[in-house]
Each structure stands twice: as C-alpha cells, then as structure tokens.
Coordinates of C-alpha atoms and ligand atoms in Angstrom, one line a residue:
X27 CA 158.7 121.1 77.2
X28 CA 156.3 122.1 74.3
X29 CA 153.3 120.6 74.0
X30 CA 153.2 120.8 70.4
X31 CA 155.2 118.4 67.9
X32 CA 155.9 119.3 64.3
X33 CA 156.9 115.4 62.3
X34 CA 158.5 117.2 59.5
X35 CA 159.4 115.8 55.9
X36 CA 158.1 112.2 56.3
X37 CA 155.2 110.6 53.4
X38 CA 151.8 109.9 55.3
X39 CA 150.3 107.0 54.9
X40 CA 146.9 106.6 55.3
X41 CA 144.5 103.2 54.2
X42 CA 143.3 105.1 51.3
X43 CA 146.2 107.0 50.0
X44 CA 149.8 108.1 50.6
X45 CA 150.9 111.6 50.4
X46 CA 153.7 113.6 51.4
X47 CA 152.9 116.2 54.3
X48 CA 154.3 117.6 57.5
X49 CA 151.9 116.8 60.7
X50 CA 151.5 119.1 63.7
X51 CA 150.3 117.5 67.0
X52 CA 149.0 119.6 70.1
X53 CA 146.6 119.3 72.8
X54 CA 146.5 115.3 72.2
X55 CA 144.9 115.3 68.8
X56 CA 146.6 116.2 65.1
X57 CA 146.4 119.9 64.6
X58 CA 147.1 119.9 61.0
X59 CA 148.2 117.5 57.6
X60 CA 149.7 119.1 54.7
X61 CA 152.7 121.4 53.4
X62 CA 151.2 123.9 55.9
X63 CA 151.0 122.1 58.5
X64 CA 155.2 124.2 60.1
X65 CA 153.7 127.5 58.9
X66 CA 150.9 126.7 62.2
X67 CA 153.4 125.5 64.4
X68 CA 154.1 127.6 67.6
X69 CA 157.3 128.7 68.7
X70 CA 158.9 126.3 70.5
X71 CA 157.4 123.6 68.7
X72 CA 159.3 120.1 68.9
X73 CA 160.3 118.2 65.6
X74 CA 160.6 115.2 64.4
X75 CA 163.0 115.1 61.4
X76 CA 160.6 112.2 59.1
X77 CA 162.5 112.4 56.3
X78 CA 162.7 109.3 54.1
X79 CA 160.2 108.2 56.8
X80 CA 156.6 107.1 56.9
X81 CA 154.1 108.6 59.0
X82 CA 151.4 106.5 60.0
X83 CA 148.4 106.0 62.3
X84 CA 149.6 103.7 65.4
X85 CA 148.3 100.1 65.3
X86 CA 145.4 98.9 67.2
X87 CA 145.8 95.5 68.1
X88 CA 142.3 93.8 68.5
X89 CA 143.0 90.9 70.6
X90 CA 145.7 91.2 73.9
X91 CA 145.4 89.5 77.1
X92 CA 147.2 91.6 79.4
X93 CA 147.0 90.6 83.5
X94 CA 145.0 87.9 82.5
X95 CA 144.3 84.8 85.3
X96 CA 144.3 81.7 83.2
X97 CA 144.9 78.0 83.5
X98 CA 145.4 78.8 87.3
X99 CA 148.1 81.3 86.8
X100 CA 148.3 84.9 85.3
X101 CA 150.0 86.5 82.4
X102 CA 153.8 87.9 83.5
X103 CA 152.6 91.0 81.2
X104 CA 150.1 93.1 83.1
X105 CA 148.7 96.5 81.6
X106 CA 152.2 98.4 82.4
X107 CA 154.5 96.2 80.8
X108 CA 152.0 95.0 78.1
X109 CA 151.5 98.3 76.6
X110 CA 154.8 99.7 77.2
X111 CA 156.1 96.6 74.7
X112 CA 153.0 97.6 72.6
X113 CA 154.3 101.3 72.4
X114 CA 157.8 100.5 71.4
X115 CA 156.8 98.3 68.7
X116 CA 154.1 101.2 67.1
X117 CA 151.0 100.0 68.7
X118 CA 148.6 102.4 70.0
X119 CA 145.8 101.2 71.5
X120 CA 144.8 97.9 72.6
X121 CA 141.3 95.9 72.9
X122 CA 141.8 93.1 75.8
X123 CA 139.3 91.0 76.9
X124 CA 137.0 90.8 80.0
X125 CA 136.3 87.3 80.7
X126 CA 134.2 86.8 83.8
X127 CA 134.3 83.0 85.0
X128 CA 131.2 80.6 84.8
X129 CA 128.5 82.5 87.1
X130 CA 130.8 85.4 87.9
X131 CA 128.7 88.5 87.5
X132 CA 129.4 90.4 84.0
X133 CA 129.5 93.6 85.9
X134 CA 131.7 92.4 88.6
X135 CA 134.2 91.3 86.4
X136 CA 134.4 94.6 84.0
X137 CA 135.5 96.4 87.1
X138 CA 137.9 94.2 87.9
X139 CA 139.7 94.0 84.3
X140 CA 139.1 98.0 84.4
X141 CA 141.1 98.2 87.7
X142 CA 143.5 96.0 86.7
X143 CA 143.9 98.2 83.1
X144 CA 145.0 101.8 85.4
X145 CA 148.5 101.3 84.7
X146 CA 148.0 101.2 81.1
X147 CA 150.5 103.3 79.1
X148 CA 148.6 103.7 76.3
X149 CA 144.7 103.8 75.2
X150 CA 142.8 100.6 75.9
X151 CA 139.2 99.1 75.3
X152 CA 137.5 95.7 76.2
X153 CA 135.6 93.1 74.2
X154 CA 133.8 91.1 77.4
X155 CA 133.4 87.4 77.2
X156 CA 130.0 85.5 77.1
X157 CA 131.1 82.1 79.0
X158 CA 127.7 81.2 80.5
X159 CA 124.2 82.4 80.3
X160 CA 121.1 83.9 82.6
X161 CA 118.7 86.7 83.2
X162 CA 121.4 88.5 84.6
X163 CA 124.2 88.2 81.7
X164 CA 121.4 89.1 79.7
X165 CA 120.1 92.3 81.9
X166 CA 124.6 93.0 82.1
X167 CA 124.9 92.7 78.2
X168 CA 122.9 95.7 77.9
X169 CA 124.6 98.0 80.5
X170 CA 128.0 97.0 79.5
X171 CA 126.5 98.3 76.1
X172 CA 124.5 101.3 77.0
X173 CA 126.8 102.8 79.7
X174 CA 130.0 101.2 79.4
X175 CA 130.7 101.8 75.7
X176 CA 131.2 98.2 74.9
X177 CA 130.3 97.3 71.4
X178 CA 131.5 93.7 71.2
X179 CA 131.2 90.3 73.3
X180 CA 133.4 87.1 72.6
X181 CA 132.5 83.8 72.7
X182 CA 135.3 81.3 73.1
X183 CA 133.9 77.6 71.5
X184 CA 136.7 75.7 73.0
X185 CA 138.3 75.6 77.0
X186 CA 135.8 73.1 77.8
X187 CA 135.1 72.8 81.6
X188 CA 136.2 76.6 82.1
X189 CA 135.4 79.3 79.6
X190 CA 133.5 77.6 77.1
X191 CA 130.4 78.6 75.8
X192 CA 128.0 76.2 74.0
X193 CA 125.6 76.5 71.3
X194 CA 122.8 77.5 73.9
X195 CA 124.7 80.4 75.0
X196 CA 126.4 81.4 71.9
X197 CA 122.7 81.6 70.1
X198 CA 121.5 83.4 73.1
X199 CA 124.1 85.9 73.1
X200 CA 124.3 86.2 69.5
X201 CA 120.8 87.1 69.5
X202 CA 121.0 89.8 72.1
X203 CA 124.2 91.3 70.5
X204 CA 122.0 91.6 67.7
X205 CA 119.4 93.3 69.5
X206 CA 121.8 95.8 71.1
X207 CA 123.9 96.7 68.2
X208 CA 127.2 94.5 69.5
X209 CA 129.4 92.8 67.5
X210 CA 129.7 89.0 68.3
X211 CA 133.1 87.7 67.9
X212 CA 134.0 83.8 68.1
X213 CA 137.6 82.1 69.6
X214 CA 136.2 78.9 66.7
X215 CA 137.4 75.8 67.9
X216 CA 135.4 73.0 68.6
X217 CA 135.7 72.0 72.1
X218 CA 133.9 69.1 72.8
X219 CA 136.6 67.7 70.1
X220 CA 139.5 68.9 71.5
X221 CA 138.5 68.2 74.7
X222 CA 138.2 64.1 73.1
X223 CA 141.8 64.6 71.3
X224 CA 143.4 65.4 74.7
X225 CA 142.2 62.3 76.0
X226 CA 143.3 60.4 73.3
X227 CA 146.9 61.8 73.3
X228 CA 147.3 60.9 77.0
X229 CA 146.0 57.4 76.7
X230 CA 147.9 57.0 73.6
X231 CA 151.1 57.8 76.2
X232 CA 151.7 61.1 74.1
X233 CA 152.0 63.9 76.7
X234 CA 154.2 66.7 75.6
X235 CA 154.0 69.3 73.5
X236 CA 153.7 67.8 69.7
X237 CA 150.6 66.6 70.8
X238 CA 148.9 70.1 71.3
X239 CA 148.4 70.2 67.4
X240 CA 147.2 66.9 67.2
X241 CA 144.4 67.3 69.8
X242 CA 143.4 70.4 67.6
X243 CA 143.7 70.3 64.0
X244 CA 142.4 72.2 61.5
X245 CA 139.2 70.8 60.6
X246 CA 138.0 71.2 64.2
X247 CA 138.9 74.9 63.7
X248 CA 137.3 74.6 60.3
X249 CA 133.8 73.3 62.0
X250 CA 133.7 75.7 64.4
X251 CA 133.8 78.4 62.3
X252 CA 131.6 77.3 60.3
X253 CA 128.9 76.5 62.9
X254 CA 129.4 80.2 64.5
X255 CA 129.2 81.9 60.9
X256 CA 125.9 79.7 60.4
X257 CA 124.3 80.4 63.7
X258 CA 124.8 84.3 62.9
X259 CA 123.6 83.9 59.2
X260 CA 120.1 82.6 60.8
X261 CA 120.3 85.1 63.4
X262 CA 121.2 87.9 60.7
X263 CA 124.1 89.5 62.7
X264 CA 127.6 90.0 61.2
X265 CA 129.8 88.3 63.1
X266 CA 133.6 88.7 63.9
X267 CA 136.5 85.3 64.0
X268 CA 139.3 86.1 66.2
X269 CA 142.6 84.5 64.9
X270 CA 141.9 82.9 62.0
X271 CA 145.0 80.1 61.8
X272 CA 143.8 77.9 58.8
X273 CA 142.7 77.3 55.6
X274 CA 139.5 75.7 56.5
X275 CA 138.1 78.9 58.4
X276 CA 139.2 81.3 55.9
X277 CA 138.0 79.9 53.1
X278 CA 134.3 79.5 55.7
X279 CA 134.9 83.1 56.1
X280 CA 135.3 83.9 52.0
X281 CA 132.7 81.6 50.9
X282 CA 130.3 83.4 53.8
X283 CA 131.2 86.5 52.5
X284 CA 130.6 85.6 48.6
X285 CA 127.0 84.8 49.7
X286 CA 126.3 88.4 51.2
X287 CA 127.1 87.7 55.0
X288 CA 129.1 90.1 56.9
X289 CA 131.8 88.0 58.3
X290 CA 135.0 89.4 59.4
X291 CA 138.4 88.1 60.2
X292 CA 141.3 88.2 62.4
X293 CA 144.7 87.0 61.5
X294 CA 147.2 86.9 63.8
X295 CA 151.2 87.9 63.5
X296 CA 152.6 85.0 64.8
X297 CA 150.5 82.3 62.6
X298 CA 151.6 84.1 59.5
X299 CA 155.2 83.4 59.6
X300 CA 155.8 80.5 62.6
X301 CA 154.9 76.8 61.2
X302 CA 153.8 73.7 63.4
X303 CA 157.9 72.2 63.6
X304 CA 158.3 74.0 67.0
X305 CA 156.1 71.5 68.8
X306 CA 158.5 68.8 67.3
X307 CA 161.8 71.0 69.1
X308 CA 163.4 68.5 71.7
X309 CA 163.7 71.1 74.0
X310 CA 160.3 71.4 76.4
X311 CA 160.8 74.4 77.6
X312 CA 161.1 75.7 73.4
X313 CA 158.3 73.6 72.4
X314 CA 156.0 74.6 75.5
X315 CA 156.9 78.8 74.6
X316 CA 154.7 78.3 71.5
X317 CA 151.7 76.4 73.0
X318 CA 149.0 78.9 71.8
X319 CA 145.3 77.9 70.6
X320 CA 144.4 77.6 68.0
X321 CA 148.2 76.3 67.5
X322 CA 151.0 77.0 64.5
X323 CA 149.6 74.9 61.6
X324 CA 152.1 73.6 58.5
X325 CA 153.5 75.4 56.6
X326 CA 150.6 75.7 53.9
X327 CA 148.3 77.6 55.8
X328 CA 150.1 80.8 56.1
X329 CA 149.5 81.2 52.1
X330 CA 146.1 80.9 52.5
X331 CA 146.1 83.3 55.3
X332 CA 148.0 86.2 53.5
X333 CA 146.0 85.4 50.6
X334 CA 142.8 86.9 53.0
X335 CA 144.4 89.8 54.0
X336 CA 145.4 90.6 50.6
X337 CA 142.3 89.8 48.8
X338 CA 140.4 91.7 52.1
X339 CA 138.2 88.6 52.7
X340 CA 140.6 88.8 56.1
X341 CA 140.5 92.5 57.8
X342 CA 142.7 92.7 60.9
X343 CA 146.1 91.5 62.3
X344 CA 146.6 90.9 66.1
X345 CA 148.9 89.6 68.4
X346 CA 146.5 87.1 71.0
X347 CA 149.4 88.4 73.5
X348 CA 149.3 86.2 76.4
X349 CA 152.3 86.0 77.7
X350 CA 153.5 82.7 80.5
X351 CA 157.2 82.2 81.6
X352 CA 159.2 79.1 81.3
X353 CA 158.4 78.5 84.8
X354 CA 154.5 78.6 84.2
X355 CA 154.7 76.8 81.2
X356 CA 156.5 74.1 83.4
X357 CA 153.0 73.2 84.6
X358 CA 152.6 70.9 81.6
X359 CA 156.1 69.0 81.7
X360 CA 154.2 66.0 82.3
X361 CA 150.7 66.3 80.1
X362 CA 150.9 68.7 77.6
X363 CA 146.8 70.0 78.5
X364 CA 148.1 71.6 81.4
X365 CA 150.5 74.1 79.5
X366 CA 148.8 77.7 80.2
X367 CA 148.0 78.8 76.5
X368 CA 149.6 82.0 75.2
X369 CA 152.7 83.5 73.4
X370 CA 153.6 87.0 72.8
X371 CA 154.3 89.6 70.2
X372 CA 152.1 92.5 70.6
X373 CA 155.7 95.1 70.4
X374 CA 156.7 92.7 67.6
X375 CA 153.2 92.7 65.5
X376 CA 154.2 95.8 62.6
X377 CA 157.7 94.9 62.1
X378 CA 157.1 91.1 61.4
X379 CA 153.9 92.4 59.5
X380 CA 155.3 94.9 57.1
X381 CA 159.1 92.9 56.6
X382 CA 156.7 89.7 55.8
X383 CA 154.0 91.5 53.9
X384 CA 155.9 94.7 52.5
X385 CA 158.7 93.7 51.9
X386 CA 157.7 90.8 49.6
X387 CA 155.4 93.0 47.6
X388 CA 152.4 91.1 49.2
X389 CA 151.1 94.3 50.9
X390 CA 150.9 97.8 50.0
X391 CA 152.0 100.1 52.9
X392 CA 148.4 101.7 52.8
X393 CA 147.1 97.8 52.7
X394 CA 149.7 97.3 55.6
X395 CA 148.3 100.5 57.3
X396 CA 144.6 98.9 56.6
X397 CA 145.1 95.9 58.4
X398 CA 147.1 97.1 61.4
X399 CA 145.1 99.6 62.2
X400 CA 142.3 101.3 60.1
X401 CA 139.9 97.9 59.5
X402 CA 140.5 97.6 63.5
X403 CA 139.2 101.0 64.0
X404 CA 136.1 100.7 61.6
X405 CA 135.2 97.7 62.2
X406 CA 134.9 98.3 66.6
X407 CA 134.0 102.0 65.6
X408 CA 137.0 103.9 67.2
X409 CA 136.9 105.1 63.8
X410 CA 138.0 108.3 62.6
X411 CA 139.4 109.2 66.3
X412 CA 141.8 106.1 65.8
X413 CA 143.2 104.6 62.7
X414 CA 143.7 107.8 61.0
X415 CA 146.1 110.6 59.9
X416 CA 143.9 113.4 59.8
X417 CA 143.0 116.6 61.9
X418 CA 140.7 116.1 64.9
X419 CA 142.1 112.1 65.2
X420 CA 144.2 111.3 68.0
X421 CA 148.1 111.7 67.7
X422 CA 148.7 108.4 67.8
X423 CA 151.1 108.2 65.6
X424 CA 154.1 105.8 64.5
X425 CA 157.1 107.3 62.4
X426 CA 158.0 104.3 60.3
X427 CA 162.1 103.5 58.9
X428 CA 161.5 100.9 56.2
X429 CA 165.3 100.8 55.6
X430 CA 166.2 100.7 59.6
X431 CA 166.5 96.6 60.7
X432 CA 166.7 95.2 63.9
X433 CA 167.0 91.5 65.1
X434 CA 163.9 90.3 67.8
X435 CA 165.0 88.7 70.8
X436 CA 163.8 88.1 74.6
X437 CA 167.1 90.2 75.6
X438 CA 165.9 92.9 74.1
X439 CA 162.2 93.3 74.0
X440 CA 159.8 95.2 76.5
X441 CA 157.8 92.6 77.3
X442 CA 158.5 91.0 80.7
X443 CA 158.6 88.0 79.5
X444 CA 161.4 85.7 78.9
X445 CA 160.4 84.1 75.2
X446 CA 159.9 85.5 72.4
X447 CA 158.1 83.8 69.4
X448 CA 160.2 85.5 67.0
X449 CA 164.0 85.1 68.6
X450 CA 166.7 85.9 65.6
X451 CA 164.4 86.9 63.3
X452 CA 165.6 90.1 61.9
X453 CA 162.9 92.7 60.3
X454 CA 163.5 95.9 58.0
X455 CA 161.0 98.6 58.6
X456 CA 161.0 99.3 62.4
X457 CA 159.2 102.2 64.6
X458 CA 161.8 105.4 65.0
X459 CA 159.0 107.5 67.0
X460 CA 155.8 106.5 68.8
X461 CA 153.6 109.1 69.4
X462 CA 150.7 108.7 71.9
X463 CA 147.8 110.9 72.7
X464 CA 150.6 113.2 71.0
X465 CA 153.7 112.8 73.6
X466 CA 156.5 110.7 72.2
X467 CA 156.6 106.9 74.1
X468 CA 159.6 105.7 71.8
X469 CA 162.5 107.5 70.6
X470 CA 165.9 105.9 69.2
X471 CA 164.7 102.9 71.0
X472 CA 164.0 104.2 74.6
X473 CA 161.2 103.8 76.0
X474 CA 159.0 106.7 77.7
X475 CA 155.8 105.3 79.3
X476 CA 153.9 106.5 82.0
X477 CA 151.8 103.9 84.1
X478 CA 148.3 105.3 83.7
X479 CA 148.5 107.8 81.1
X480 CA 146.3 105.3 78.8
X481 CA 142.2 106.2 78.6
X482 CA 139.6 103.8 78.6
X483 CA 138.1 104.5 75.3
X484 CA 134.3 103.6 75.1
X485 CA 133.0 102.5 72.0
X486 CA 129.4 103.4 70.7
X487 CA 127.2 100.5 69.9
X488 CA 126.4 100.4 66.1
X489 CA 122.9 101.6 65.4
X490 CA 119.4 99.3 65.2
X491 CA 119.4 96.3 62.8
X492 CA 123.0 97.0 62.1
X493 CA 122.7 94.0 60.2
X494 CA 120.7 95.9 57.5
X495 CA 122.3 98.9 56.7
X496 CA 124.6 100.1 54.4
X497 CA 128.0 99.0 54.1
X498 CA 131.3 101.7 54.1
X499 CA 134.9 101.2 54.0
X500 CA 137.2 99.2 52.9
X501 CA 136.4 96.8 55.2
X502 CA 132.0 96.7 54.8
X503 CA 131.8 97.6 58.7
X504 CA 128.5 98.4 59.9
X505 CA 127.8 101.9 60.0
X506 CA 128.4 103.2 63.4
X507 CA 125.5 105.2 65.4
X508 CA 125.7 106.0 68.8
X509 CA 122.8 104.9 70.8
Ligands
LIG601 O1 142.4 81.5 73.2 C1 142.7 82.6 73.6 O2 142.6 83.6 72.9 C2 143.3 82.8 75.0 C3 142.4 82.5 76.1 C4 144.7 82.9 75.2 N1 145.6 81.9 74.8 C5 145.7 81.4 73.6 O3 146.3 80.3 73.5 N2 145.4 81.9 72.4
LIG602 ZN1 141.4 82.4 71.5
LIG603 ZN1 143.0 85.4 73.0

C-alpha cells in the first residue's frame, strides 16, 4: 500500500485561520497544504475524499492516566486500549503522567511508566509527578529535564497520605522547575481539607457516593489554586492548573492573569457538560462511575468554565482518563473514600467538545481547534511538529463530519471499560478519518491500531528565566529553547 495519502477537497482548519486546501501526507509528516498539494502526489497515492469535511490537526490531550496503579488497583485502560479509544475519537498524542510513590526514585519510576507506554498506538509524552522531596528528586528533576525531554512536573495538592505534595515540596519544586526551564503544573485541591471532610462524612454516617462532593467543594478547590498561583507569582514561574472544575479557580486563574502572571488553565470534557446530580443517582454502581476529583460541580460552573475557554483566560481541554470498572469501583460500597478516582472520555473529548462548544455558537472551529490541540502543543512545546496543519508537522491529522452524529455509549466505545460518562448522549460532528504519523487508525468507524507504533516524543525545556521573556501565541506560552 502507498505510503502517501492525498485528503482531497476538505476546508483546513488551523488555530489561526480556515482555508480550503488539499493535504498530501508521506513519509510520516505533511508533504504539502494548498490547491497544489494532488498536482505532488505520486502515483498510487491513496485519497481521502474530505469534501464538505474539515481537516484538522489531531487533538492532544494533556492530562490521561493510562496503566496507572492507584488507590490499590490499576486503570482497566493501559497504553493499547487507551490510545486506540484516543485514536478513534481524533486524538493524537497523549501526555500521561509519571508518578513515582513517596521515596520511589524519580528515575526508577520514568522507566517503569516508559515500559508500560510500548504498546502505545499513538504518540505519547510524560509530565512526572513531584510527591515528595530530597537531594535526589532534586539531582532526578534535572536529568529527567536534560536527557529525558521532560519539560513539566505535577504536583497533586490533595491524596493526602499517598501522593500529596505539601507546601515544602511544592515551593521546592517550583523553584527548581524554574531553574530548569520546566513548567510546574498543580492537581489544586486542598488536601488537608478534604482529607477533614471525609472524616466528617463518615462520622456523620454518610458513606456513599453523594458525599464525595461534599468532602470537596469548591472553595477548597478555589484555595488551592490560589495558594499554588501565589507561591509561583513569588517564585516568578508561570505555572499550569490541571482541570480547572469551578468558578472559584478560574476566576484565581483570570484575576492572576489580569495582573501580568502567566497562569494557564486546563478544562476538562467531562466537567463542562456533566453536573454534580449523578452523585445523588440511587444506583451505586452509577453514582460510583462518576467519582472523579476534583468532582462534577452544579450546574453553574460549567458557564463559568466555557466562559474561560472562550475568553482564552482557560487554554486547553483534557480528558483526566482514568478509567476503573464497576467491580473496582465496588471497593467503596461501604465508605465512599475508598472509590478509586477516575472516569473516562479521552475517544469522546472532540465530539462532546465541538457538539457543546460549536454547535452552540460558543466556539469557533479554529477556537475549537485552539483548545484541543494547538494551546496543548504551545504551551508543552510540541509546537509546530504537533498542533498544526502545515508542511514539515506530523500527519496527525483528524478529517472532521460536522453533519455526521453518533450516540456515546459503553457498547460501543474503544475503551475497555465498561462506563461511559457520556452514555446516550448523542453528538454531531464526529471523526471520519484519523490519521497518525500519516497511516490512517480510523476509517468509517474501524479501528486500525498497532500496539507500539506510538513514539515517545521528548519535549525541549523552555529556555533560561522563561519567566522573563517574550510572550507568543495565542495562548502567551513561554518561548520554547532547547537547552
Ligand atoms: O487526580 C487525578 O488527576 C488522578 C490521580 C486521577 N483521578 C481523578 O479522579 N481525577
Ligand atoms: Zn488530578
Ligand atoms: Zn489526573
């Protein structure tokens, strides 16, 4: 079979413009943009009829957790199944997370999550996590940076008595990332509160699952932001909130921003359109599918939150995919603190996205483009190679039906899970074609993945006092410098 693909007839849409134009892919990378683009192809050429179509760069979803061991069990997605439902749904490339336990060597653990990530099907990168603090994390911060192409470290404020980091280790780190040209990102919850609400909840004899949002509403998401977007203010490094669920946060995150700090924010799919009722559900099994952190909020929030991404004091959408069966999430039937945290939704991300953005005029499809893909790109400096239509970028690309609908369901998505977060909901504008590294993954809804055919993409660290220097794109990201 050729190794060249013509999409033919469709409207590219870039984060800055769209314009009609063939594309030609070969070798990998996009050959060519424009009317021209058939005159280059060879014979034997594949095509992709795009007419009435949309042609875009494939999404990058910031935040998965993909064979991930938490709450004493692990994810049912690992990196095969994970990205395979990421493919089918138009996503590209993924950044998962390292996180090494308390005292578990940095190092040690990066191999482990890049073993685990060899079945990938398509193009993957890591943000580690900081969850405790020593010469040695500080020595590891460096070569994960230096050799490893890591460019940002997270620091989750709330799992108290696990992952969490406190204020010690969250200034250290934050000072280091500084120092090495890393973005710091921050899971903002405050622990130490949540940790108190649990406790309250049980003694109060309410175990199940409508007391996850009680033991963590909004203001303690609102503090923590707050306290993370201070700490890098005085420190002087931009800093990054991973999914943003509330009010309180994003208006930390705005009013940060309206005072010159580079503060950047993360909203994710699934906190946009679901509301805090499912915790209420009589069914445990229902109620226990959505236990996620931070949790759905009522109904008000998801204004405010598409307010951000529309007003681009919010950048990037994600999906926090973290997938636990009903059987897993059984671990919590009798104190809701013991449900492992995590829903779904990285296949489902663009579809929910642009029928609940695009559709209802909130988005443009460039805006849409922006803030599935391109601010992702930028802003963890897989930018131009990702995120982009354009010669010399990778052919990741996602051939986009806005008039083609489909309704989401468990029995149906690629995910091996057996929930899904956004059951009956049906979406217009769905992914015809998925093009990655410039083979097609998805066709008329089949899947084509290959188990290890996704790269490990390193990503440069962002040059000295990146703090200081001139902002670009949409989306202010530091200017990126290899070091
Ligand atoms: O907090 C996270 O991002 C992790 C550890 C996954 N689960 C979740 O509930 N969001
Ligand atoms: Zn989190
Ligand atoms: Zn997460």
């Amino acid at each position: 079979m050729s190794n060249y693909i013509l999409i033919k007839g469709g409207t590219v849409v870039n984060a800055d413009r769209e314009f009609r134009a063939d594309v030609l892919c070969g070798d990998g990378v996009i050959l060519a943009v424009g009317d021209d683009a058939a005159a280059q192809a060879p014979a034997g050429t594949e095509v992709i009829d795009a007419l009435g179509q949309y042609v875009m760069p494939g999404g990058i979803d910031p935040h998965t957790h993909m064979n991930f061991p938490f709450m004493g069990t692990v994810t049912v997605d690992d990196f095969y199944s994970g990205t395979s439902a990421a493919l089918a749904g138009g996503t590209t490339t993924i950044i998962d997370f390292v996180i090494p336990n308390p005292q578990q060597s940095l190092m040690e653990a990066y191999q482990q999550w890049r073993g685990w990530a060899e079945r990938a099907a398509c193009d993957y990168s890591f943000h580690v996590a900081i969850t405790w603090w020593s010469e040695a994390v500080h020595r590891d911060m460096g070569t994960l940076v230096r050799e490893e192409g890591i460019n940002s470290f997270k620091h989750f404020m709330a799992y108290k008595n696990a992952i969490m980091c406190d204020d010690e280790t969250l200034v250290n780190s934050f000072k280091r990332s500084l120092e090495l040209g890393a973005m710091p990102t921050v899971h903002a919850e405050n622990g130490e509160m949540v940790y108190l609400l649990q406790q309250d909840m049980v003694a109060k004899g309410i175990t199940g699952p409508e007391a996850h949002p009680l033991s963590r509403p909004t203001a303690v998401e609102g503090e923590a932001a707050q306290r993370a977007i201070a700490i890098a203010n005085v420190i002087n490094v931009p800093i990054y909130v991973v999914h943003v669920s509330c009010e309180e946060s994003a208006a930390a995150i705005a009013a940060a921003r309206a005072r010159g700090q580079r503060v950047y924010g993360e909203v994710l799919a699934g906190h946009l359109v679901i509301d805090d009722s499912v915790y209420r559900h009589p069914d445990y099994a229902f109620a226990a599918a959505h236990v996620m952190s931070p949790p759905f909020r009522p109904l008000g929030h998801q204004e405010a939150l598409w307010r951000g991404l529309q007003s681009g004091q919010l950048h990037t959408t994600a999906t926090d995919h973290c997938t636990f069966c009903e059987a897993q999430k059984a671990a919590g039937r009798d104190n809701f603190a013991k449900i492992p945290n995590g829903c779904g939704g990285v296949e489902e991300r663009l579809m929910v996205i642009w029928d609940a953005g695009v559709n209802t005029g909130r988005l443009t499809p460039s805006e849409f483009v922006a803030i599935t893909s391109t601010n992702t790109a930028q802003l963890f400096n897989l930018y131009p190679r990702k995120g982009r239509i354009d010669v010399g970028a990778d052919a990741d690309v996602v051939v986009w039906d806005p008039l083609g609908s489909k309704t989401l369901s468990a029995k149906t998505h690629h995910s091996k899970n057996d929930f899904n977060v956004f059951e009956g909901r049906t979406v217009k504008g769905i992914p015809t074609y998925t093009l990655s590294q410039g083979r097609i993954v998805w066709a008329d809804g089949q899947l084509r993945t290959v188990a290890g055919q996704g790269r490990y993409l390193k990503r440069p660290a962002f040059g000295a006092n990146f703090a200081a220097l001139a902002l670009r794109a949409s989306v202010n990201a530091p200017t990126a410098v290899a070091r």
